[in-house]
Coordinates of C-alpha atoms and ligand atoms in Angstrom, one line a residue:
X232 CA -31.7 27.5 -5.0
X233 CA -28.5 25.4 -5.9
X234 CA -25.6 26.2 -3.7
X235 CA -21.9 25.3 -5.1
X236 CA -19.5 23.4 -3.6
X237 CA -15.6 23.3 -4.9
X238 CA -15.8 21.7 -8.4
X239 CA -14.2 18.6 -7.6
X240 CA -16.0 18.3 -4.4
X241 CA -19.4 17.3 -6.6
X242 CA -17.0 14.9 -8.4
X243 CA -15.5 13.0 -5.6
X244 CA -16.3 9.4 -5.3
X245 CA -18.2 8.3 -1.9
X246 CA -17.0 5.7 0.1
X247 CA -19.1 2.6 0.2
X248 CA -18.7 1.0 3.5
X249 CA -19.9 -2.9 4.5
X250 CA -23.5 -2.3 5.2
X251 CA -24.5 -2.0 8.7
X252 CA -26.2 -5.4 10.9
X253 CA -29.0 -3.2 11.8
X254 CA -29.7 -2.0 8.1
X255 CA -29.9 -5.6 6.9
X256 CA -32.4 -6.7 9.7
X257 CA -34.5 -3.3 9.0
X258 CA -34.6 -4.0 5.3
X259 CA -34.6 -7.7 4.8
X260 CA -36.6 -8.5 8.1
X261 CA -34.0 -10.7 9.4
X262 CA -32.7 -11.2 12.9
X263 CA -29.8 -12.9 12.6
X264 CA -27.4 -11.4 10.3
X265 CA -23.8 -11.8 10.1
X266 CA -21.0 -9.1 8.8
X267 CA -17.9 -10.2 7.2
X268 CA -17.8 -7.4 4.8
X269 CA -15.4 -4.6 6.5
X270 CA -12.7 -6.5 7.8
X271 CA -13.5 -5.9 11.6
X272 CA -11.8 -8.5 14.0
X273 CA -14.8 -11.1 14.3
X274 CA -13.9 -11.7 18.2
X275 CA -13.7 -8.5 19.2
X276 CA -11.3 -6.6 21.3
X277 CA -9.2 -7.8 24.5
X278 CA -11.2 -7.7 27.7
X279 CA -8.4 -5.0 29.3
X280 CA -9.2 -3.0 26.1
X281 CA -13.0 -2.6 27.0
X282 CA -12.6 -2.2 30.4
X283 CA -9.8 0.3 30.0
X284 CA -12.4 1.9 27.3
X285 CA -15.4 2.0 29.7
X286 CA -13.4 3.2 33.3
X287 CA -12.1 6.3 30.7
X288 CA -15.9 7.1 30.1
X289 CA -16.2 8.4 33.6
X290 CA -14.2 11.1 32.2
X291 CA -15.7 12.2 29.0
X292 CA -16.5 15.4 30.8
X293 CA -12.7 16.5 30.1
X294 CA -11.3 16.7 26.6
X295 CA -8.8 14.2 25.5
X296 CA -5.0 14.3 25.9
X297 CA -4.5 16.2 22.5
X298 CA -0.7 15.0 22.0
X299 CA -2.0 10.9 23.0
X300 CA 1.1 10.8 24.9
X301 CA 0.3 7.3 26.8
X302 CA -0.8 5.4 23.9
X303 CA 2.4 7.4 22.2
X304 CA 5.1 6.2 24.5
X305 CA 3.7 2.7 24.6
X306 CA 3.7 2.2 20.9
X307 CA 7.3 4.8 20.4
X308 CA 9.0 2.2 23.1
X309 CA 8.3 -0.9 21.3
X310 CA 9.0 0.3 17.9
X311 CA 12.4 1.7 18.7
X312 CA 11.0 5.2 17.3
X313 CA 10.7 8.7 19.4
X314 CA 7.3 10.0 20.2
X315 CA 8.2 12.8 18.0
X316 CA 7.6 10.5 14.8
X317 CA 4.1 9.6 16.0
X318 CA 0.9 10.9 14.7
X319 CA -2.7 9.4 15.4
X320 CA -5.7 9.8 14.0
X321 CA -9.2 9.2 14.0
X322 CA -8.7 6.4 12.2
X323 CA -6.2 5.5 10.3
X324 CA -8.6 6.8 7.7
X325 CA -7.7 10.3 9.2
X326 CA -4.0 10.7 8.7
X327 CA -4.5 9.8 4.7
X328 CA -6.8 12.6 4.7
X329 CA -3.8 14.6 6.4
X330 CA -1.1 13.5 4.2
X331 CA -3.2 14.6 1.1
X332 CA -4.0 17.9 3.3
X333 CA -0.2 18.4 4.1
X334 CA 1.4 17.4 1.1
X335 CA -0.8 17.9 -2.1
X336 CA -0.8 20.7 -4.2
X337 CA -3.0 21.1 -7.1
X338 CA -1.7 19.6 -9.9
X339 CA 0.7 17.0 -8.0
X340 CA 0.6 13.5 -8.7
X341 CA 0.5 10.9 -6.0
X342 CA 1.0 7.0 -7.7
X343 CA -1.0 3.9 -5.7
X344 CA -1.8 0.5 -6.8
X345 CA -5.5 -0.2 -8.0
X346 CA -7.9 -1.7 -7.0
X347 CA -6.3 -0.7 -3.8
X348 CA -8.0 0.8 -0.5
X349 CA -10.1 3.5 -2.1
X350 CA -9.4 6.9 0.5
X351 CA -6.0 7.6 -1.3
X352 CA -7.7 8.7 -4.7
X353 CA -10.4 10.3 -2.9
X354 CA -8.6 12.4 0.0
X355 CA -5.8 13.4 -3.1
X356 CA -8.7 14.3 -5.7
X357 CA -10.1 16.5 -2.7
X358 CA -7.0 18.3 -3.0
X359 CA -7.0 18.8 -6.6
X360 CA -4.2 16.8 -6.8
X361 CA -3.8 14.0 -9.7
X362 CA -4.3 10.2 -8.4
X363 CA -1.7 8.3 -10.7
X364 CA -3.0 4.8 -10.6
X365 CA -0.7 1.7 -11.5
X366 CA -2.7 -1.8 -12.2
X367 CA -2.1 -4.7 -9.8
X368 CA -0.8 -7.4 -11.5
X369 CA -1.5 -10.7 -10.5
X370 CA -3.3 -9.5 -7.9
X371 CA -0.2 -7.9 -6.1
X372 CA 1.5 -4.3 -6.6
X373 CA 3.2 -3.8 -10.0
X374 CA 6.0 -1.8 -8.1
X375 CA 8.2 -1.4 -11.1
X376 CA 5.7 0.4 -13.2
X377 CA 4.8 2.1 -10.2
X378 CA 8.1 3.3 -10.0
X379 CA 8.3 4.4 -13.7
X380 CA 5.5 6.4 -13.0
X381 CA 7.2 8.8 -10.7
X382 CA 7.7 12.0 -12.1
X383 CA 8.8 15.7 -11.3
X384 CA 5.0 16.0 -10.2
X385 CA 5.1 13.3 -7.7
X386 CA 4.7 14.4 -4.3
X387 CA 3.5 10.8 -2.4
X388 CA 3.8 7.1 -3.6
X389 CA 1.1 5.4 -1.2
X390 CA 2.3 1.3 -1.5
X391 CA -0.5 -1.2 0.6
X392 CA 1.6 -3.9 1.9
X393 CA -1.0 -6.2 2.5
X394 CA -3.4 -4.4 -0.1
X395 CA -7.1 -4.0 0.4
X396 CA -9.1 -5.7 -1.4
X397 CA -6.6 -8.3 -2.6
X398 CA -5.0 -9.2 1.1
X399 CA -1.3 -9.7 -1.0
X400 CA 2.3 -8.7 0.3
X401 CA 5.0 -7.1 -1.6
X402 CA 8.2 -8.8 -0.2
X403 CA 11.1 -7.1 1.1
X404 CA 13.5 -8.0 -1.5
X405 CA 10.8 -6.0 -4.2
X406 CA 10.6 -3.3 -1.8
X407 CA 14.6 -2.8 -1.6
X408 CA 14.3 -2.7 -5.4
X409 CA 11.5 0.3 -5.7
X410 CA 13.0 1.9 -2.7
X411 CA 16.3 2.5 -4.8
X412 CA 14.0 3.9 -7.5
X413 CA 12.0 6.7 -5.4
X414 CA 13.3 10.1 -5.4
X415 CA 14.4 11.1 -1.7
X416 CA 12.2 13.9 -1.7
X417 CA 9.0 12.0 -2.8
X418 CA 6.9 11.0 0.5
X419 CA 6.5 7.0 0.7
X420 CA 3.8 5.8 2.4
X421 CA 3.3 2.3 3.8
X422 CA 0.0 1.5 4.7
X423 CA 0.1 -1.7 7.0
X424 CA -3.6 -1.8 8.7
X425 CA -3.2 -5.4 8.3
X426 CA 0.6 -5.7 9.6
X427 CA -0.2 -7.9 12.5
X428 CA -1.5 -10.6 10.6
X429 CA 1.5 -11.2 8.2
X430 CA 3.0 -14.6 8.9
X431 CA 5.4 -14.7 5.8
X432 CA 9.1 -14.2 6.3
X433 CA 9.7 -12.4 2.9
X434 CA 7.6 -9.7 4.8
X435 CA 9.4 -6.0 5.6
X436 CA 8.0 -3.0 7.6
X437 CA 8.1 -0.2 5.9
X438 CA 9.7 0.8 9.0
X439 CA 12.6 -0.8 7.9
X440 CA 13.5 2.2 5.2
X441 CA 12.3 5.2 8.2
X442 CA 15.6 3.3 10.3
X443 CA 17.4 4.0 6.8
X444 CA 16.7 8.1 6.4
X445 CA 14.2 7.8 3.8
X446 CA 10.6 10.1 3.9
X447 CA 8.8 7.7 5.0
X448 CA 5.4 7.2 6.9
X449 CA 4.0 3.8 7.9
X450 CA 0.2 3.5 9.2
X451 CA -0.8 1.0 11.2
X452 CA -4.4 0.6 13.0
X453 CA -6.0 -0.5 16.0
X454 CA -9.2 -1.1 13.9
X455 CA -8.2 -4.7 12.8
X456 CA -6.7 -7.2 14.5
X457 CA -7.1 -4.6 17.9
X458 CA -10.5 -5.0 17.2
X459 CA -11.4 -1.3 18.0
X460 CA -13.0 0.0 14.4
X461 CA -15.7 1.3 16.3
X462 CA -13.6 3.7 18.7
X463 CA -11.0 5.0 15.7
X464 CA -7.7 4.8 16.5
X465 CA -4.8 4.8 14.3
X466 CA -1.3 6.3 13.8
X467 CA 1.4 6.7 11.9
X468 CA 5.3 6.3 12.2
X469 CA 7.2 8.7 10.2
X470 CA 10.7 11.3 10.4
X471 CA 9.9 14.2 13.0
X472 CA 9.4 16.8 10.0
X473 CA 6.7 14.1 8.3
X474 CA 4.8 13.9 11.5
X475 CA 5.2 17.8 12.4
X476 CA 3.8 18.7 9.3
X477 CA 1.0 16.4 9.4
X478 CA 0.2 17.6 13.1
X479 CA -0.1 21.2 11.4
X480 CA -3.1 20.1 9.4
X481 CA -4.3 17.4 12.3
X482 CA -7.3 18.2 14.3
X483 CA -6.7 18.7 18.1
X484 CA -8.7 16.6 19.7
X485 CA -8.9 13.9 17.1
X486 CA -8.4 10.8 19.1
X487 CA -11.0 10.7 22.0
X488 CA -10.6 9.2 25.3
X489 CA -11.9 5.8 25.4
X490 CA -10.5 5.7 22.0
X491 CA -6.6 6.5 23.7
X492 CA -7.1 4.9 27.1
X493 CA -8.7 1.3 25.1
X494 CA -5.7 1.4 22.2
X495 CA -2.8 1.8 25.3
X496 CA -4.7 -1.2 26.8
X497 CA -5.2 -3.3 23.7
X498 CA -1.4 -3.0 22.6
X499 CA -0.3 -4.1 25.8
X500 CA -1.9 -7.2 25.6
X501 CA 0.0 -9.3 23.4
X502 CA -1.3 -12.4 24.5
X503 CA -4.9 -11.6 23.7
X504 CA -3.1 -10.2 20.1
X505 CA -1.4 -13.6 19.3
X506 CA -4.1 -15.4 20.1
X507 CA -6.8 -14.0 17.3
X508 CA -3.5 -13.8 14.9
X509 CA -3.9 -17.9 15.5
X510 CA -7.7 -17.8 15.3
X511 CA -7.7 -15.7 11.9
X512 CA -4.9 -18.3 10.4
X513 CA -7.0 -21.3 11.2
X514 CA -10.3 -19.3 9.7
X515 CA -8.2 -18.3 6.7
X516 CA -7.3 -21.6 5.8
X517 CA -11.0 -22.9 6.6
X518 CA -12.5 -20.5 4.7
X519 CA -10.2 -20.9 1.5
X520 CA -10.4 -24.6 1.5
X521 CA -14.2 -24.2 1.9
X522 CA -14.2 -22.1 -1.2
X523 CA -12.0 -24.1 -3.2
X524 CA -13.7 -27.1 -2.4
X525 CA -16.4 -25.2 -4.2
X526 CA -14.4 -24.7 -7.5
X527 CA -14.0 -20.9 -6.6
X528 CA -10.4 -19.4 -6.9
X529 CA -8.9 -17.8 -3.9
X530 CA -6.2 -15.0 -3.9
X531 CA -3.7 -15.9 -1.3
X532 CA -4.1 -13.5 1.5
X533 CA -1.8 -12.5 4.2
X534 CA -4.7 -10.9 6.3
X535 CA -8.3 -11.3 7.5
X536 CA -9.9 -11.5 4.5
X537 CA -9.9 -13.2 1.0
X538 CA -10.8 -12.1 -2.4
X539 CA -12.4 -15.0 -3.8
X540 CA -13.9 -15.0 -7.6
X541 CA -17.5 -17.1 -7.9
X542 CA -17.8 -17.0 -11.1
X543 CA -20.6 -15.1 -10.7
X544 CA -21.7 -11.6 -10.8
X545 CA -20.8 -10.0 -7.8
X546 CA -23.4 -7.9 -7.2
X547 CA -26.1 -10.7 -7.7
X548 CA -24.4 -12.6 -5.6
X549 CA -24.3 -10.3 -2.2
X550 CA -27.3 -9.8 -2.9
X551 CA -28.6 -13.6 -2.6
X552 CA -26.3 -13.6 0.4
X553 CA -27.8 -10.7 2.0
X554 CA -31.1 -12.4 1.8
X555 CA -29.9 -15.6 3.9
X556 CA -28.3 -13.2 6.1
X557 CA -24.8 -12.6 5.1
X558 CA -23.3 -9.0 4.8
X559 CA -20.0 -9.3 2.4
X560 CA -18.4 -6.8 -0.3
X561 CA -19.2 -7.3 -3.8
X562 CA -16.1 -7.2 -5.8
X563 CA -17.8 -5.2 -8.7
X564 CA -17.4 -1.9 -6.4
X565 CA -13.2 -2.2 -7.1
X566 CA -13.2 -3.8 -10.6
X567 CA -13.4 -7.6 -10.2
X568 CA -17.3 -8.5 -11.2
X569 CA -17.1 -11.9 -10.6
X570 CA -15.2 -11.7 -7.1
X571 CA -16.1 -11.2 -3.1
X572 CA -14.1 -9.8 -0.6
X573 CA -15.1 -11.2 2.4
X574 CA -13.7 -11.6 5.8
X575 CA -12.6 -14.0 7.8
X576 CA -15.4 -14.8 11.0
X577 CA -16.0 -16.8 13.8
X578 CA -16.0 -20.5 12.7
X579 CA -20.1 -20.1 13.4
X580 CA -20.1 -17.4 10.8
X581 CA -17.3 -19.0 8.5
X582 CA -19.1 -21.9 8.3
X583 CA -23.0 -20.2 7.7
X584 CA -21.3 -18.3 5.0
X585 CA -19.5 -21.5 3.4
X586 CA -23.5 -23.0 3.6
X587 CA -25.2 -19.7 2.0
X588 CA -22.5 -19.2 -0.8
X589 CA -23.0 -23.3 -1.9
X590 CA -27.1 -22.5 -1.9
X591 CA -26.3 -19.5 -3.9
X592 CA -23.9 -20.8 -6.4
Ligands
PLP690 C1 -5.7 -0.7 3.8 C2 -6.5 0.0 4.7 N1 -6.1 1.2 5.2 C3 -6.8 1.9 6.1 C4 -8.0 1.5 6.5 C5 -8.7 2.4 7.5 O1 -8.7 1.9 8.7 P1 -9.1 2.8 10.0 O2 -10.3 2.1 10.6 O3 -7.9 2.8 10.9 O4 -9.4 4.2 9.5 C6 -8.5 0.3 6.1 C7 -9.9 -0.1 6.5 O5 -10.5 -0.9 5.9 C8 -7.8 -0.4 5.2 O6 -8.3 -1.6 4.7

């Protein structure tokens, strides 16, 4: 017999993720296969992180510190915030989830960019709320149509500054602009996973506007350029009331021990930080000359990964990739058929992908 869920819940649209290594060597027989299709840091995380990660395992027995105070204080100290305007999550992945849950009513409208990174229509459709979505234009946010999208409706404006899957920056100067556009009482929220990688100096925190007054929440992540996707770790920085309503709908015990005790390690090491910010530039710019070189067109990124359009149909091409052994994400899954996201790896793997897309093309 059919059981029934919420209506919307049938129509909900399900996150794709990169596929897994394992998956691809199951499937295609392969033993060597190489991932740059979710972004992940491709050296992994700093030494202290793992070891602070695996000397917190011995006690798993206990439950975690549900208020993350450490990791809290580490990151509130360097960020000039109080503890108070913290919130983590499972995930960075999490605390969208609890911004819909908090703040969405049915019927309210929430504006993003599109393609952008796909959880904000989701987690606000869950909530029978209305996703409002703005094109990108040129491949960045369209903030001033954005901004003439707000309406009485609009509860949350979600801006991606660098966006997924494009890996462009809105600079400060637009930012000042829309900011003097949005409502006070409309939530903004800046989602910066890839805020460590920015080098460009016409770059602003949303952080910048939370200094100001404004009702605003900035996530950040230790699942990029931390290199911890696979522990789930992020937060977010917003007013005290933001955060206190957010911890109302937040699970307990949603960041777990290693999870905590790795994060507090890995954002104290700011040496092991710059150095993969340095690795990632020189991949970046390998990886884009590599693909022009080919003829392709690359999207300027400001991150760890470059939208590049082949030419090509996207999903034939990951799918002649996957069979030589590369793992990236086809571009048709966000609206751009003939494009790749793909991220920026090791030079081993920059350079075997470079060899497999020039076979395939
Ligand atoms: C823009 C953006 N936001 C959030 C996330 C989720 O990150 P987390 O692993 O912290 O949940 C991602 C991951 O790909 C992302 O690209």
């Amino acid at each position: 017999m059919d059981i029934k869920a919420r209506p919307n819940v049938g129509n909900l649209a399900v996150y794709v993720p990169g596929k897994p290594i394992e998956e691809v060597q199951r499937e295609l027989g392969l033993s060597q296969v190489i991932k740059l299709a979710s972004n992940e840091n491709s050296w992994g995380p700093s030494p202290k992180a793992l070891e602070a990660g695996r000397q917190a395992l011995e006690k798993v027995f206990l439950y975690p510190d549900a208020n993350a105070l450490v990791l809290k204080e580490l990151i509130a100290g360097e960020l000039a915030v109080g503890t108070e305007q913290i919130v983590t999550g499972n995930g960075s992945e999490e605390i969208i989830a609890m911004i819909a849950k908090a703040f969405v009513d049915p019927g309210n409208e929430v504006v993003m960019a599109k393609p952008s990174f796909p959880r904000y229509q989701t987690c606000v459709e869950l909530m029978n709320g209305v996703a409002v979505e703005v094109e990108l234009k040129d491949y960045r946010h369209d903030l001033e149509q954005m901004a003439q999208k707000i309406t009485a409706r609009t509860k949350v404006v979600f801006v991606c500054n660098p966006n997924n899957p494009s890996g462009t920056i809105v600079t400060e100067q637009e930012l000042d602009k829309f900011m003097g556009l949005v409502p006070e009482d409309v939530l903004v929220v800046f989602d910066e996973a890839y805020f460590e990688y920015v080098a460009d100096k016409n770059y602003a925190s949303g952080l910048k506007y939370l200094h100001s007054g404004r009702n605003v929440l900035v996530l950040r992540t230790f699942a990029k350029a931390f290199g911890l996707a696979g522990l789930r770790m992020g937060f977010g920085i917003g007013t005290e009331q933001i955060v206190d309503f957010l911890n109302r709908v937040r699970e307990p015990f949603n960041g777990n021990l290693a999870a905590q005790a790795a994060a507090a390690a890995a954002w104290q090491d700011k040496e092991y930080l710059a150095e993969i910010i340095a690795r990632n530039a020189k991949g970046l710019a390998e990886l884009r000359a590599g693909l022009e070189s080919m003829g392709c067109t690359v999207v300027p990124s400001h991150t760890n990964f470059v939208l590049v359009d082949v030419g090509k149909p996207s999903q034939e091409v990951f799918e002649a990739l996957l069979k030589l052994g590369i793992i990236i994400l086809p571009g048709h899954l966000f609206g751009y058929p003939t494009s790749l996201r793909v991220t920026v790896g090791t030079p081993e793997e920059n350079e075997a992908f470079l060899n497999a897309l020039q076979k395939v093309l």
